Amino acid sequence: MEPEKKNGASHESWLDFLSGNRLAIYSLIALAVLTLIGAILPQRGPGIDEARYQELLNTRDIWGLAARVGLLDIFRSAWFLGAFTVMCVNMIFCTVVKFRRVYKTRTPDNLVPDETLLQEMDKRATRQAVVLPDDLRRHFTWQKGNATEEATYYWAEQGGLHRYGAIITHAGVLVLAFGAVFGVFTGFNGMMNIGEGEQASEVITRSGDILELSFQVRCDDFTVEFYDDGKTPKTYRSDITFIARDGAESPAQNIEVNKPGRYGGFRFFQSNYGRIQTVGLRVTDTQSGEIAMQGKYRLGHTYRLPNDAGFFGIRSLDPNKFNSGPAADIVEGLRGHDVHDFWIFMDNPAFDKSRNGAFIYELTDVAEESYYTGLSVARNPGLYWVWTGSAFMALGIALAFFVAHKRTLIRLEPDRITVAGRHSRGQNELEQYLEALIDKITDDKGPADA
Amino acid sequence: MRNYFADMISSFLSGGSGGISTGLFDLSFLLLIIAAAAYMIHLLRRSKPAWIVGFSALCAVIPIMTAALVLRWIAAGWEHPPWSNLYESLVFFSWGLIVSYAVVEVKYKVRAAGAFVVPLVMIAMGMASLSGNKEIGGLMPALQSIWLHLHVFSAAIGYAMFIVAFGFAVLYLFRDEVPLPSFLAASAAVNMLSILALTRGQVFLMRCPLIKSIFTNGKIEKVMSFETAKPSFIRIELPGLGQFLFITLILFAISLFMSWRAAKKGDEQSRRRSILFFIFPMILYFLVLAHMIYKSGRFPGFHLQTNIYSVALLGFTWIIGLLNLMLAVGGETMRETLPPAKILDGLTYKTIMVGFPILFFVILSGAIWANQAWGRYWGWDPKETASLVTWIVYLIYLHTRITKGWMGRRSAFIAIIGFVGVLFTYLGVNLLAMGLHSYATG
């Protein structure tokens, strides 16, 4: 025996290390610390926008340093991924090793309870009693063992599945981890804003790139309802039709918060909404006196003036500027001039002439409001793996926590009974369990410890 | 104080939204003060009448709070349970903690942990009372999901189990003959940390900027017409607060040193001295707390809102300091009256065994819900991240215990770290960052 053990020692210790609990605990501590950093420090993405993050990378202060070593993007940093990989490797080995052990040490079908088995049990107690009470027979499936003149052995096992709990949980974490990583590489998440009655196919991804969908998304209708306070939205939803490249329209889908729609492998989520304000404008060329532009223009957009003369935009609206009725703040940038802004008044169309600019702006119409719907677009092929992994974890945790593995051995002798057992929840629980069992057996005979 | 009661009575009488339920919650708060005091006396003196008073008060609180929660639910037109803002969240989590604790106490017949749990509930309910917005609001669309119910309900129970586990863990350490001044040292350190967090590290500049949001009602809204509907924040300074906190911090540092030395020496005289040096900063800290509570809600048209977290942080660390002081003063005679260390250790383990799968479910239900609402199951939102940290801490607790056979002190320490994680997840994150969890803004 001795030399054999020595032979396999180096191999064993290597495997022990990789599957061992020490590695598990160290990697968990590392993950806890790194995740804590991620919870406290603002992170790239939600906490720090991309431009600021790039700026920080080149800053020579403590924040710059934090950004360069990855603390501000911790969940993509080598630190986190390294610790996570170590944990996964540990779990793979641990799961395999543990499964082999559990499978090997499962109770064999042909188990014959006897004195040796009694010695293996964690705790035993003996009381005066001569028969196995009936209700014990009912509650356990007893396996009868050797019956000699001195003693009869009974063996019962409950909750053997408990032993697979940890294995299933760990396997679940691995499946989930695979799904998460797979999803990061193959998945996609972006936003699109579509005005009511308009259609679009461009999606802006989280990183700011624009992705063109192979189909068009049309917002037929957008509705928002408010609570009595008039500010808190109660519900908002969009009627969305998807139009394939060949022009075929899908049946309209009603997309609501918490009720996503699906099309072409993508899921569409009602994410937000906003108002689009348009105003009627007439722009006249001062020199020629001709109308250069006329129509509806959106607030916040910039428009090109004809003949490459420059651009203009509408910055804001005021329903009653200087008590002179509706007015619009126009921003104008003419070629060779500084960008400047000025107000025009609907009730006083001639007012802008006094500015003596190259163009005369007239406000013909205000405040036609419509909504745009903000849809979040996602595709995540890793999702099924993630849910499968989660389901495994839930099952495994349920087995490990809610199923207790109890093994009970009873030795029945002519004048006394010995109860012994093992319990997955440890010595305290085992003692309580055996105590209760013995109470049941010796209910009316009273304890008489041997 | 007089004004507070007047407010309470008027809120009780006014039939406005949530009027009666608010009054009932305030009543529960008063009962909880009695219960907390009684449980602390019970721990100190082992007096059975004190326990009877405490337990009866606790039992009285349960139906009152349940009724008030149901009333609020009815007032919301059965549309959503009362879980829509910070006030309702605090009340519901307090309810969960009381019920869970009562079940654990009745089941395991260990009463001492009440001295830790009930004062914490009292602080939570006190925070709720101070909270600016007690209106029954509508649920924003993202919250209108069946997952809200599962997520919040399980979170309340899960957190409650961990807080009860914390109570058992501290009692275990006490029963396990940890030198008495160590409790003072630990508490002094925790209080110093909370001062640093409260002032965001600016205590060394003798400053304590309190961030508060503007409550959009009354005159202020008209003066400051904001373009966006987002809450706006301004920083204010209560005069003298920074200096006061600075002195408190120094005194806690001295106390930390004294109690650390006393724990090493182990003689009676140095123990007494360490207690004395701990009492000074505790009194100062209480004055800070009282000052902040007094000041909150006293600016016309404003309500201190984010500040509630600061008040809570102070309240929690102070009350834990007080309990540790009790342990240090109570001394050896109190130790022997507690249940055996082994039982306390086992109870810590048992409560964590209940809390852990629940916390897993909380995180999982949150992920399923987020996937449904936003199309991603995990976004490293500060709250998600913090809950993951807490879960990992308890994962470490279980792994060290099950596979390495750790028990006793080391396990108790991990349980206490886990409790800090729970507090951080529920409140601390809101002090430091804003996330998706809308009740963060009150």
Short mmCIF file of C-alpha atoms in Angstrom, two decimals, chain A residues 37 41-42 53 56-57 59 61-74 79:
data_model
loop_
_atom_site.label_atom_id
_atom_site.label_comp_id
_atom_site.label_asym_id
_atom_site.label_seq_id
_atom_site.Cartn_x
_atom_site.Cartn_y
_atom_site.Cartn_z
CA ILE A 37 -14.71 47.46 -6.50
CA LEU A 41 -16.26 52.75 -8.37
CA PRO A 42 -18.16 54.13 -11.35
CA TYR A 53 -13.28 56.91 -20.23
CA LEU A 56 -9.33 59.20 -18.27
CA LEU A 57 -6.97 56.67 -19.81
CA THR A 59 -5.07 61.44 -17.43
CA ASP A 61 -4.06 61.37 -11.76
CA ILE A 62 -5.43 58.71 -9.46
CA TRP A 63 -8.50 58.19 -11.67
CA GLY A 64 -6.32 57.85 -14.73
CA LEU A 65 -4.29 55.22 -12.93
CA ALA A 66 -7.46 53.42 -11.87
CA ALA A 67 -8.65 53.42 -15.47
CA ARG A 68 -5.33 52.14 -16.81
CA VAL A 69 -5.17 49.19 -14.41
CA GLY A 70 -8.74 48.30 -15.30
CA LEU A 71 -10.49 49.28 -12.09
CA LEU A 72 -13.02 51.41 -13.96
CA ASP A 73 -13.86 48.62 -16.36
CA ILE A 74 -13.44 45.86 -13.85
CA TRP A 79 -8.19 40.67 -13.02
#
